[in-house]
Coordinates of C-alpha atoms in Angstrom, one line a residue:
M166 CA -11.3 -3.8 -25.5
L167 CA -12.0 -4.7 -29.0
R168 CA -9.1 -4.6 -31.5
L169 CA -8.8 -5.0 -35.3
Q170 CA -6.6 -8.0 -36.3
K171 CA -4.4 -6.7 -39.1
T172 CA -2.7 -10.1 -39.7
L173 CA -5.9 -11.5 -41.3
V174 CA -7.4 -9.9 -44.4
G175 CA -11.1 -10.4 -44.2
W176 CA -14.2 -12.2 -43.1
T177 CA -17.3 -13.4 -44.9
N178 CA -20.9 -14.0 -44.0
T179 CA -23.5 -16.4 -45.4
S180 CA -25.1 -13.8 -47.7
A181 CA -21.7 -12.9 -49.2
L182 CA -20.9 -16.5 -50.0
W183 CA -24.2 -17.3 -51.5
N184 CA -24.2 -14.0 -53.5
L185 CA -21.2 -15.4 -55.3
L186 CA -22.6 -19.0 -55.2
V187 CA -19.3 -20.4 -54.0
L188 CA -18.0 -22.0 -50.8
P189 CA -14.5 -21.0 -49.6
C190 CA -12.2 -24.0 -49.9
G191 CA -8.9 -24.8 -48.2
C192 CA -10.0 -23.0 -45.0
S193 CA -9.6 -24.7 -41.7
V194 CA -10.6 -23.9 -38.2
S195 CA -8.8 -25.7 -35.3
D196 CA -10.1 -25.6 -31.8
A197 CA -8.4 -25.8 -28.4
A198 CA -8.6 -29.0 -26.4
V199 CA -12.1 -29.6 -25.0
N200 CA -12.0 -29.4 -21.3
G201 CA -13.8 -28.1 -18.2
T202 CA -17.2 -26.4 -18.1
V203 CA -18.4 -22.9 -18.9
G204 CA -17.2 -20.5 -16.3
S205 CA -14.6 -22.8 -14.7
G206 CA -11.0 -23.6 -15.2
A207 CA -8.2 -21.4 -16.3
G208 CA -8.4 -18.7 -19.0
S209 CA -10.8 -15.9 -19.9
P210 CA -14.6 -16.4 -20.5
V211 CA -14.1 -16.2 -24.2
S212 CA -11.3 -18.9 -24.2
N213 CA -13.4 -21.2 -22.0
L214 CA -16.3 -21.0 -24.5
V215 CA -13.9 -21.5 -27.4
S216 CA -12.6 -24.7 -25.9
R217 CA -16.1 -26.2 -25.8
L218 CA -16.7 -25.8 -29.6
G219 CA -15.8 -28.4 -32.1
S220 CA -13.5 -27.9 -35.1
F221 CA -14.4 -28.2 -38.7
T222 CA -12.7 -28.0 -42.1
F223 CA -13.7 -27.0 -45.6
R224 CA -11.7 -28.8 -48.3
R225 CA -11.9 -29.6 -52.0
T226 CA -11.3 -33.2 -53.2
S227 CA -9.3 -34.1 -56.2
S228 CA -12.6 -34.6 -58.1
G229 CA -13.6 -31.0 -57.4
R230 CA -16.2 -31.6 -54.7
V231 CA -16.4 -29.5 -51.6
E232 CA -16.5 -31.4 -48.4
T233 CA -16.9 -30.5 -44.7
A234 CA -15.6 -32.5 -41.8
T235 CA -15.6 -32.4 -38.0
D236 CA -13.4 -34.0 -35.4
S237 CA -15.6 -37.1 -35.1
E238 CA -16.5 -37.4 -38.8
S239 CA -13.4 -36.5 -40.8
D240 CA -14.1 -39.5 -43.0
E241 CA -17.8 -38.8 -43.4
A242 CA -17.8 -35.3 -44.9
A243 CA -20.8 -34.1 -46.7
S244 CA -20.3 -33.2 -50.4
V245 CA -22.2 -30.8 -52.5
G246 CA -23.5 -32.2 -55.8
G247 CA -26.2 -31.7 -58.4
S248 CA -26.0 -30.9 -62.1
F249 CA -26.3 -27.1 -61.6
F250 CA -23.4 -27.1 -59.1
E251 CA -21.3 -29.1 -61.4
T252 CA -21.9 -26.7 -64.2
L253 CA -21.1 -23.8 -61.9
T254 CA -17.8 -25.2 -60.8
S255 CA -16.7 -25.6 -64.4
S256 CA -17.5 -22.0 -65.3
E257 CA -14.8 -19.3 -65.6
F258 CA -16.7 -17.2 -63.1
Y259 CA -16.2 -19.9 -60.5
K260 CA -12.6 -20.5 -61.4
N261 CA -11.6 -16.9 -61.3
T262 CA -13.3 -15.9 -58.1
K263 CA -10.9 -15.7 -55.2
V264 CA -11.4 -15.9 -51.5
G265 CA -10.2 -12.3 -51.3
D266 CA -13.2 -11.3 -53.5
I267 CA -15.6 -12.8 -51.1
S268 CA -13.9 -11.4 -47.9
G269 CA -14.0 -7.9 -49.4
T270 CA -17.8 -7.9 -49.3
F271 CA -17.8 -7.8 -45.5
R272 CA -18.2 -4.3 -44.1
W273 CA -15.5 -4.6 -41.4
A274 CA -12.0 -4.3 -42.7
P275 CA -9.3 -5.5 -42.4
F276 CA -10.8 -7.9 -39.9
L277 CA -13.0 -7.9 -36.8
A278 CA -12.4 -10.6 -34.3
L279 CA -12.4 -11.5 -30.7
Q280 CA -9.2 -12.1 -28.7
T281 CA -9.2 -14.8 -26.1
S282 CA -8.7 -12.1 -23.4
D283 CA -11.9 -10.2 -24.4
T284 CA -14.9 -10.2 -22.0
F285 CA -18.2 -11.9 -22.4
L286 CA -19.8 -8.4 -22.6
T287 CA -17.8 -7.6 -25.7
M288 CA -18.8 -10.9 -27.2
L289 CA -22.5 -10.5 -26.4
L290 CA -22.6 -6.9 -27.6
L291 CA -21.1 -7.8 -31.0
L292 CA -23.5 -10.7 -31.4
S293 CA -26.5 -8.6 -30.6
K294 CA -26.4 -4.8 -30.9
Y295 CA -23.6 -4.8 -33.6
R296 CA -25.4 -7.6 -35.6
M297 CA -22.6 -10.1 -35.9
K298 CA -23.7 -13.7 -36.4
S299 CA -20.4 -15.3 -35.7
L300 CA -17.0 -14.1 -34.3
P301 CA -13.6 -15.6 -35.1
V302 CA -11.4 -15.9 -32.1
V303 CA -7.6 -15.2 -32.5
E304 CA -4.6 -14.7 -30.3
V305 CA -3.0 -11.2 -30.1
G306 CA -0.8 -10.7 -33.2
G307 CA -1.6 -14.2 -34.5
D308 CA -2.6 -15.3 -37.9
K309 CA -4.5 -18.4 -36.8
I310 CA -8.3 -18.6 -36.1
E311 CA -8.5 -20.5 -32.8
N312 CA -12.3 -21.0 -33.2
I313 CA -15.6 -19.3 -34.1
I314 CA -18.2 -18.3 -31.6
T315 CA -21.8 -18.1 -33.0
Q316 CA -25.1 -16.9 -31.7
S317 CA -26.2 -20.5 -31.5
S318 CA -23.2 -21.5 -29.3
V319 CA -24.1 -18.7 -26.9
V320 CA -27.7 -19.8 -26.7
H321 CA -26.5 -23.4 -26.1
M322 CA -24.4 -22.1 -23.3
L323 CA -27.4 -20.4 -21.8
A324 CA -29.4 -23.7 -22.1
E325 CA -26.7 -25.4 -20.0
C326 CA -27.2 -22.8 -17.3
V327 CA -30.8 -23.8 -16.6
G328 CA -31.1 -24.5 -12.9
L329 CA -28.5 -22.0 -11.8
S330 CA -29.8 -19.3 -9.5
W331 CA -28.6 -16.3 -11.6
F332 CA -30.2 -17.8 -14.7
E333 CA -33.5 -18.8 -13.1
S334 CA -34.1 -15.3 -11.8
W335 CA -34.0 -14.0 -15.3
G336 CA -35.1 -17.1 -17.3
T337 CA -38.5 -17.4 -15.6
K338 CA -39.6 -14.1 -16.9
K339 CA -42.2 -14.1 -19.7
L340 CA -41.4 -12.9 -23.2
S341 CA -43.8 -10.0 -22.8
E342 CA -42.0 -8.9 -19.6
L343 CA -38.8 -8.7 -21.5
G344 CA -40.3 -6.7 -24.4
L345 CA -40.3 -9.6 -26.8
P346 CA -41.0 -9.9 -29.6
I347 CA -39.3 -6.6 -30.5
M348 CA -40.8 -6.4 -34.0
K349 CA -44.5 -5.4 -34.3
P350 CA -46.7 -7.8 -36.3
L351 CA -47.1 -5.3 -39.2
K352 CA -43.3 -5.0 -39.5
L353 CA -42.8 -8.7 -39.8
V354 CA -41.0 -9.7 -43.0
K355 CA -42.9 -12.6 -44.5
V356 CA -44.1 -14.2 -47.8
N357 CA -47.3 -15.9 -48.7
E358 CA -47.4 -19.6 -49.7
D359 CA -48.3 -18.8 -53.3
Q360 CA -45.4 -16.4 -53.9
P361 CA -42.2 -17.5 -55.8
V362 CA -39.5 -18.8 -53.5
L363 CA -37.1 -16.4 -55.2
K364 CA -39.2 -13.6 -53.7
A365 CA -38.4 -14.9 -50.2
F366 CA -34.7 -14.8 -50.8
Q367 CA -35.0 -11.4 -52.4
L368 CA -36.8 -10.1 -49.3
M369 CA -34.1 -11.5 -47.0
R370 CA -31.4 -9.7 -49.0
E371 CA -33.4 -6.4 -49.1
K372 CA -34.5 -6.4 -45.5
G373 CA -31.3 -7.8 -44.0
V374 CA -32.9 -10.8 -42.3
G375 CA -31.7 -14.3 -42.1
G376 CA -35.1 -16.0 -42.4
L377 CA -38.8 -15.4 -42.7
P378 CA -42.2 -17.2 -42.3
V379 CA -44.3 -18.6 -45.1
M380 CA -47.9 -17.6 -44.4
D381 CA -51.0 -19.5 -45.5
T382 CA -53.6 -18.0 -47.9
S383 CA -55.2 -16.0 -45.1
G384 CA -51.9 -14.3 -44.2
A385 CA -52.5 -15.0 -40.5
K386 CA -50.8 -18.4 -39.8
A387 CA -47.2 -19.5 -40.6
I388 CA -47.0 -22.8 -42.4
G389 CA -43.2 -22.9 -42.6
N390 CA -39.9 -21.1 -42.3
I391 CA -37.3 -20.3 -45.0
S392 CA -33.8 -19.2 -44.0
I393 CA -31.0 -17.8 -46.1
R394 CA -29.2 -21.2 -45.8
D395 CA -32.0 -22.9 -47.6
V396 CA -30.9 -21.3 -50.9
Q397 CA -28.5 -24.3 -51.0
Y398 CA -31.3 -26.5 -52.1
L399 CA -31.6 -24.5 -55.4
L400 CA -28.1 -25.8 -56.0
T401 CA -28.0 -29.3 -54.5
A402 CA -31.5 -30.6 -55.5
P403 CA -31.7 -30.8 -59.3
K404 CA -35.5 -31.2 -59.3
I405 CA -35.9 -28.0 -57.4
Y406 CA -33.4 -26.1 -59.5
K407 CA -35.3 -27.0 -62.7
E408 CA -38.3 -25.0 -61.5
H409 CA -36.4 -22.4 -59.3
R410 CA -37.8 -19.4 -61.2
S411 CA -41.5 -20.4 -60.7
I412 CA -41.7 -22.8 -57.7
T413 CA -43.8 -21.3 -54.9
T414 CA -42.7 -21.1 -51.3
K415 CA -45.2 -23.8 -50.3
D416 CA -44.0 -26.2 -53.1
F417 CA -40.4 -25.4 -52.3
L418 CA -40.9 -26.4 -48.7
S419 CA -42.5 -29.7 -49.8
A420 CA -39.8 -30.4 -52.3
V421 CA -37.0 -29.8 -49.8
R422 CA -38.6 -32.0 -47.3
H423 CA -38.9 -34.8 -49.9
H424 CA -35.3 -34.2 -50.9
L425 CA -34.1 -34.4 -47.3
Q426 CA -36.1 -37.6 -46.7
E427 CA -34.5 -39.2 -49.8
Q428 CA -31.1 -38.2 -48.6
H429 CA -31.8 -39.3 -45.0
E430 CA -30.7 -35.9 -43.7
A431 CA -31.9 -34.3 -40.5
S432 CA -33.2 -30.7 -40.7
P433 CA -35.6 -28.3 -39.0
L434 CA -37.4 -28.1 -42.3
L435 CA -38.7 -31.6 -41.7
H436 CA -40.7 -30.4 -38.7
D437 CA -43.7 -28.1 -38.3
V438 CA -43.2 -24.5 -37.6
I439 CA -41.8 -24.0 -34.0
T440 CA -43.9 -21.5 -32.1
C441 CA -44.4 -20.0 -28.7
K442 CA -46.6 -17.5 -26.9
K443 CA -46.0 -14.2 -25.2
D444 CA -46.6 -15.7 -21.8
D445 CA -43.9 -18.4 -22.2
A446 CA -40.8 -18.1 -20.1
I447 CA -37.6 -17.0 -21.8
K448 CA -35.8 -20.1 -20.5
D449 CA -38.3 -22.4 -22.2
I450 CA -37.7 -20.5 -25.5
I451 CA -34.0 -20.9 -25.1
L452 CA -34.3 -24.7 -24.5
K453 CA -36.6 -25.0 -27.5
L454 CA -34.3 -23.0 -29.8
D455 CA -31.3 -25.1 -28.6
S456 CA -32.9 -28.5 -28.9
E457 CA -34.4 -27.8 -32.3
K458 CA -31.2 -26.2 -33.6
I459 CA -33.1 -23.2 -35.1
H460 CA -32.4 -19.5 -35.2
R461 CA -35.9 -18.1 -34.8
I462 CA -39.2 -19.0 -33.2
Y463 CA -42.6 -17.5 -34.1
V464 CA -44.9 -16.0 -31.5
V465 CA -48.6 -16.9 -31.9
D466 CA -51.8 -16.0 -30.2
D467 CA -54.4 -18.4 -28.8
K468 CA -55.8 -18.9 -32.3
G469 CA -52.4 -19.7 -33.8
N470 CA -52.1 -16.5 -35.7
T471 CA -48.5 -15.2 -36.0
E472 CA -47.8 -12.1 -33.9
G473 CA -44.1 -11.8 -34.3
V474 CA -40.7 -13.6 -34.2
V475 CA -38.0 -14.0 -31.6
T476 CA -34.4 -14.6 -32.9
L477 CA -31.2 -15.6 -31.2
R478 CA -30.0 -12.0 -31.5
D479 CA -33.2 -10.8 -29.7
I480 CA -32.5 -13.1 -26.7
I481 CA -28.8 -12.2 -26.5
S482 CA -29.7 -8.5 -26.6
K483 CA -31.8 -8.9 -23.4
L484 CA -28.8 -10.1 -21.5
V485 CA -26.6 -7.0 -21.9
H486 CA -26.5 -3.3 -21.8
E487 CA -23.6 -1.3 -23.3
P488 CA -21.8 1.0 -20.8
C489 CA -21.3 4.5 -22.0
H490 CA -18.3 4.8 -24.4
Y491 CA -17.6 1.1 -24.1
F492 CA -16.2 0.9 -27.6
G493 CA -15.3 4.6 -27.8
D494 CA -16.1 6.0 -31.3
F495 CA -15.3 2.7 -33.1
F496 CA -18.8 2.1 -34.3
D497 CA -20.0 5.7 -34.5
G498 CA -22.1 6.3 -37.7
V499 CA -21.5 2.7 -38.9
V500 CA -24.3 0.6 -37.2
P501 CA -27.8 1.9 -37.7
L502 CA -30.0 1.1 -34.8
P503 CA -33.8 0.5 -34.9
A504 CA -36.0 3.2 -33.4
N505 CA -37.2 0.9 -30.6
S506 CA -33.7 -0.4 -29.7
T507 CA -33.0 -0.7 -26.0
V508 CA -29.6 -2.3 -26.3

């Protein structure tokens, strides 16, 4: 059963961090030893998955730069730079903003987390119906985050299950057979290529979505995808920031690709829009999402016109059904559900 962890004070999401234009520093996440495979070995399903995830650390250097490091690249952390970011870090607003100010923007208080004894069903429901993008994992009564489980890590786990009998019986079904895409074409949140990129980020905030397609002049075909994470390029790429109020979504995508190529950075933005069709098998979609490291894939018709989008949450939601009173009245009146929700 889900429990609130009162030893920890809060949690933040991407939108909350970028709303304040700061990155939490001094936070670390340590993982359990990597061992075994999913579904095998000692411990609960949640703890087994936790043990497969890598650790990472956010830290601030003596020069004031923010760096991130993983187990295998602790000495090769990426830093955030750019004239705008340097100006921001020297401002009183930046200096006076505390981690507690950011954590307070999250709707679950004091803290919503998984325990290592929780079931996969609890985890999948939180990541789908209850709209969590990531879940910290803690021990009962502890004050240490053992790891973080994300929607991406669950989809990666599913990708590793290809070939298993239980997965194949479900994974060979077509998107249309599973009721995907959930959102109708007219409800798809999108921007045209000639609209300002700030309009794209504004729509994401207003509609509560993590990304949207950039449509061509006809409004029928997607030429690119912009996610909430891409707002970082308004900070880290000085050439883009200089024109951030007027640059169009199409020019923004081109400028970001040029910036990434200059920095020799890998990113889904360097590739064409990833698409699929309603007749594609769900397992092929999972493999594509996992291999491309993306959070959404656009559904197109035979002419290449965009018909909808399938997200990681959509896929996870098709794996589970919530038993009656599973969470009691914990979420009553808190989580609004779409009219066509079947979760």
